[in-house]
Amino acid sequence: CESAQHLLQIRVRERDAVMLALNEHAIFPGVHYRDNTDYRMYAFAQGTCPNAAAASQEIISLPMHLRMTKSDVDLISELVIKYAR
């Protein structure tokens, strides 16, 4: 199985703080994963998937687009390492 490579996701402990720090540098990561039990139709199963719940609080989708330069990648990498510690 190979990745479609349409998302570049990482897990960090303090997702929201890391995202805010990146935003201060005009870098705007996304959140593309939510635990299914967060949706109303599956709320009855809340608490049954602790790994999914944890992942949904930690996953960030990093910027990835055709106009990114190596400098962009280097900067994002450096900042993620700095703020995700």
Short mmCIF file of N, CA and C in Angstrom, two decimals:
data_model
loop_
_atom_site.label_atom_id
_atom_site.label_comp_id
_atom_site.label_asym_id
_atom_site.label_seq_id
_atom_site.Cartn_x
_atom_site.Cartn_y
_atom_site.Cartn_z
N CYS A 1 0.85 -1.18 0.00
CA CYS A 1 0.00 0.00 0.00
C CYS A 1 0.90 1.25 0.00
N GLU A 2 0.66 2.15 -0.91
CA GLU A 2 1.43 3.39 -0.98
C GLU A 2 0.54 4.59 -0.69
N SER A 3 1.13 5.59 -0.10
CA SER A 3 0.42 6.82 0.21
C SER A 3 0.05 7.57 -1.07
N ALA A 4 -1.10 8.21 -1.06
CA ALA A 4 -1.49 9.08 -2.17
C ALA A 4 -0.73 10.40 -2.10
N GLN A 5 -0.07 10.65 -1.00
CA GLN A 5 0.76 11.83 -0.77
C GLN A 5 0.00 13.14 -0.96
N HIS A 6 -1.27 13.14 -0.59
CA HIS A 6 -2.03 14.39 -0.67
C HIS A 6 -2.06 15.11 0.66
N LEU A 7 -1.64 14.43 1.74
CA LEU A 7 -1.52 15.06 3.05
C LEU A 7 -0.18 14.66 3.65
N LEU A 8 0.42 15.58 4.38
CA LEU A 8 1.63 15.28 5.14
C LEU A 8 1.27 15.53 6.59
N GLN A 9 1.03 14.45 7.32
CA GLN A 9 0.55 14.58 8.69
C GLN A 9 1.62 14.16 9.68
N ILE A 10 1.62 14.85 10.81
CA ILE A 10 2.50 14.51 11.93
C ILE A 10 1.66 14.51 13.19
N ARG A 11 2.19 13.85 14.23
CA ARG A 11 1.53 13.88 15.54
C ARG A 11 2.41 14.65 16.50
N VAL A 12 1.81 15.59 17.21
CA VAL A 12 2.52 16.37 18.23
C VAL A 12 1.65 16.42 19.47
N ARG A 13 2.29 16.48 20.63
CA ARG A 13 1.53 16.47 21.89
C ARG A 13 0.65 17.71 22.06
N GLU A 14 1.20 18.86 21.80
CA GLU A 14 0.47 20.12 22.01
C GLU A 14 0.05 20.69 20.66
N ARG A 15 -0.86 20.00 19.98
CA ARG A 15 -1.24 20.37 18.62
C ARG A 15 -1.64 21.83 18.49
N ASP A 16 -2.55 22.30 19.32
CA ASP A 16 -3.06 23.66 19.16
C ASP A 16 -1.97 24.70 19.37
N ALA A 17 -1.10 24.47 20.35
CA ALA A 17 -0.01 25.41 20.60
C ALA A 17 0.98 25.42 19.43
N VAL A 18 1.27 24.25 18.89
CA VAL A 18 2.18 24.18 17.74
C VAL A 18 1.56 24.88 16.54
N MET A 19 0.27 24.67 16.32
CA MET A 19 -0.40 25.32 15.19
C MET A 19 -0.38 26.84 15.34
N LEU A 20 -0.63 27.34 16.54
CA LEU A 20 -0.60 28.79 16.77
C LEU A 20 0.81 29.35 16.54
N ALA A 21 1.82 28.63 17.00
CA ALA A 21 3.20 29.08 16.80
C ALA A 21 3.53 29.13 15.31
N LEU A 22 3.09 28.13 14.56
CA LEU A 22 3.33 28.15 13.11
C LEU A 22 2.57 29.29 12.45
N ASN A 23 1.35 29.55 12.91
CA ASN A 23 0.55 30.66 12.37
C ASN A 23 1.28 31.99 12.52
N GLU A 24 2.02 32.15 13.63
CA GLU A 24 2.76 33.39 13.86
C GLU A 24 3.86 33.61 12.81
N HIS A 25 4.23 32.54 12.12
CA HIS A 25 5.23 32.61 11.06
C HIS A 25 4.58 32.50 9.68
N ALA A 26 3.27 32.77 9.63
CA ALA A 26 2.49 32.72 8.38
C ALA A 26 2.49 31.32 7.75
N ILE A 27 2.51 30.31 8.61
CA ILE A 27 2.41 28.91 8.18
C ILE A 27 1.10 28.39 8.74
N PHE A 28 0.27 27.83 7.88
CA PHE A 28 -1.08 27.48 8.29
C PHE A 28 -1.37 25.99 8.07
N PRO A 29 -1.01 25.18 9.06
CA PRO A 29 -1.32 23.76 8.97
C PRO A 29 -2.82 23.53 9.15
N GLY A 30 -3.26 22.34 8.85
CA GLY A 30 -4.68 22.02 8.97
C GLY A 30 -4.91 20.86 9.92
N VAL A 31 -6.18 20.63 10.21
CA VAL A 31 -6.61 19.47 10.98
C VAL A 31 -7.57 18.71 10.09
N HIS A 32 -7.17 17.52 9.66
CA HIS A 32 -7.99 16.76 8.72
C HIS A 32 -8.47 15.44 9.30
N TYR A 33 -8.28 15.23 10.59
CA TYR A 33 -8.72 13.98 11.18
C TYR A 33 -9.46 14.27 12.47
N ARG A 34 -10.64 13.74 12.56
CA ARG A 34 -11.41 13.80 13.81
C ARG A 34 -11.84 12.39 14.16
N ASP A 35 -11.80 12.08 15.43
CA ASP A 35 -12.31 10.80 15.91
C ASP A 35 -13.78 10.70 15.48
N ASN A 36 -14.16 9.60 14.87
CA ASN A 36 -15.55 9.46 14.40
C ASN A 36 -16.57 9.64 15.51
N THR A 37 -16.19 9.30 16.75
CA THR A 37 -17.16 9.44 17.84
C THR A 37 -17.40 10.90 18.21
N ASP A 38 -16.65 11.81 17.61
CA ASP A 38 -16.93 13.24 17.80
C ASP A 38 -18.14 13.69 16.98
N TYR A 39 -18.50 12.91 15.98
CA TYR A 39 -19.67 13.24 15.15
C TYR A 39 -20.94 12.77 15.86
N ARG A 40 -21.97 13.56 15.76
CA ARG A 40 -23.23 13.29 16.45
C ARG A 40 -23.75 11.87 16.18
N MET A 41 -23.66 11.42 14.94
CA MET A 41 -24.22 10.11 14.60
C MET A 41 -23.49 8.94 15.27
N TYR A 42 -22.26 9.18 15.72
CA TYR A 42 -21.49 8.12 16.38
C TYR A 42 -21.23 8.44 17.85
N ALA A 43 -21.86 9.46 18.37
CA ALA A 43 -21.61 9.89 19.75
C ALA A 43 -21.91 8.79 20.76
N PHE A 44 -22.80 7.89 20.42
CA PHE A 44 -23.14 6.80 21.33
C PHE A 44 -21.91 5.93 21.64
N ALA A 45 -20.91 5.96 20.79
CA ALA A 45 -19.71 5.15 20.97
C ALA A 45 -18.56 5.92 21.61
N GLN A 46 -18.83 7.13 22.09
CA GLN A 46 -17.80 7.97 22.71
C GLN A 46 -17.03 7.17 23.76
N GLY A 47 -15.72 7.26 23.71
CA GLY A 47 -14.88 6.57 24.68
C GLY A 47 -14.48 5.16 24.30
N THR A 48 -15.00 4.64 23.21
CA THR A 48 -14.69 3.27 22.82
C THR A 48 -13.43 3.15 21.96
N CYS A 49 -12.92 4.27 21.51
CA CYS A 49 -11.73 4.26 20.63
C CYS A 49 -10.68 5.22 21.18
N PRO A 50 -10.04 4.86 22.28
CA PRO A 50 -9.10 5.80 22.91
C PRO A 50 -7.92 6.18 22.02
N ASN A 51 -7.45 5.27 21.20
CA ASN A 51 -6.32 5.61 20.31
C ASN A 51 -6.75 6.62 19.25
N ALA A 52 -7.94 6.44 18.70
CA ALA A 52 -8.45 7.39 17.71
C ALA A 52 -8.69 8.75 18.36
N ALA A 53 -9.20 8.75 19.58
CA ALA A 53 -9.44 10.01 20.29
C ALA A 53 -8.12 10.75 20.52
N ALA A 54 -7.10 10.02 20.94
CA ALA A 54 -5.79 10.64 21.18
C ALA A 54 -5.21 11.18 19.87
N ALA A 55 -5.28 10.38 18.83
CA ALA A 55 -4.74 10.81 17.53
C ALA A 55 -5.45 12.05 17.02
N SER A 56 -6.75 12.13 17.22
CA SER A 56 -7.50 13.28 16.70
C SER A 56 -7.14 14.57 17.41
N GLN A 57 -6.50 14.48 18.58
CA GLN A 57 -6.05 15.66 19.30
C GLN A 57 -4.59 16.01 19.01
N GLU A 58 -3.91 15.15 18.25
CA GLU A 58 -2.47 15.33 18.05
C GLU A 58 -2.05 15.49 16.59
N ILE A 59 -2.90 15.14 15.65
CA ILE A 59 -2.50 15.14 14.24
C ILE A 59 -2.63 16.52 13.61
N ILE A 60 -1.57 16.93 12.93
CA ILE A 60 -1.54 18.18 12.17
C ILE A 60 -1.22 17.81 10.71
N SER A 61 -1.90 18.43 9.79
CA SER A 61 -1.56 18.30 8.37
C SER A 61 -0.71 19.50 7.98
N LEU A 62 0.53 19.24 7.64
CA LEU A 62 1.45 20.32 7.28
C LEU A 62 1.16 20.82 5.87
N PRO A 63 1.49 22.08 5.60
CA PRO A 63 1.29 22.62 4.26
C PRO A 63 2.07 21.80 3.23
N MET A 64 1.43 21.58 2.11
CA MET A 64 2.07 20.85 1.02
C MET A 64 1.38 21.28 -0.27
N HIS A 65 2.13 21.95 -1.13
CA HIS A 65 1.55 22.41 -2.38
C HIS A 65 2.64 22.57 -3.44
N LEU A 66 2.24 22.77 -4.65
CA LEU A 66 3.17 22.78 -5.78
C LEU A 66 4.18 23.92 -5.75
N ARG A 67 3.86 25.00 -5.09
CA ARG A 67 4.76 26.16 -5.11
C ARG A 67 5.70 26.21 -3.91
N MET A 68 5.70 25.17 -3.11
CA MET A 68 6.62 25.15 -1.97
C MET A 68 8.05 25.00 -2.47
N THR A 69 8.92 25.75 -1.84
CA THR A 69 10.34 25.66 -2.17
C THR A 69 11.06 24.83 -1.11
N LYS A 70 12.28 24.47 -1.39
CA LYS A 70 13.07 23.77 -0.39
C LYS A 70 13.23 24.64 0.85
N SER A 71 13.35 25.94 0.66
CA SER A 71 13.45 26.86 1.80
C SER A 71 12.19 26.80 2.66
N ASP A 72 11.03 26.71 2.01
CA ASP A 72 9.77 26.58 2.76
C ASP A 72 9.78 25.31 3.60
N VAL A 73 10.18 24.22 2.98
CA VAL A 73 10.22 22.93 3.67
C VAL A 73 11.19 23.00 4.85
N ASP A 74 12.36 23.59 4.63
CA ASP A 74 13.35 23.72 5.69
C ASP A 74 12.82 24.55 6.85
N LEU A 75 12.17 25.67 6.55
CA LEU A 75 11.63 26.53 7.59
C LEU A 75 10.55 25.81 8.39
N ILE A 76 9.61 25.18 7.71
CA ILE A 76 8.55 24.45 8.40
C ILE A 76 9.14 23.36 9.28
N SER A 77 10.11 22.64 8.76
CA SER A 77 10.75 21.57 9.52
C SER A 77 11.41 22.12 10.78
N GLU A 78 12.16 23.19 10.63
CA GLU A 78 12.85 23.79 11.78
C GLU A 78 11.85 24.26 12.83
N LEU A 79 10.77 24.89 12.39
CA LEU A 79 9.79 25.40 13.35
C LEU A 79 9.03 24.28 14.04
N VAL A 80 8.70 23.24 13.31
CA VAL A 80 8.01 22.10 13.94
C VAL A 80 8.92 21.49 15.01
N ILE A 81 10.18 21.29 14.67
CA ILE A 81 11.12 20.73 15.65
C ILE A 81 11.22 21.64 16.87
N LYS A 82 11.29 22.93 16.63
CA LYS A 82 11.42 23.90 17.73
C LYS A 82 10.19 23.89 18.64
N TYR A 83 8.99 23.94 18.07
CA TYR A 83 7.78 24.11 18.87
C TYR A 83 7.15 22.81 19.34
N ALA A 84 7.52 21.70 18.73
CA ALA A 84 6.90 20.43 19.11
C ALA A 84 7.65 19.72 20.23
N ARG A 85 8.71 20.32 20.71
CA ARG A 85 9.49 19.67 21.78
C ARG A 85 8.80 19.75 23.11
#
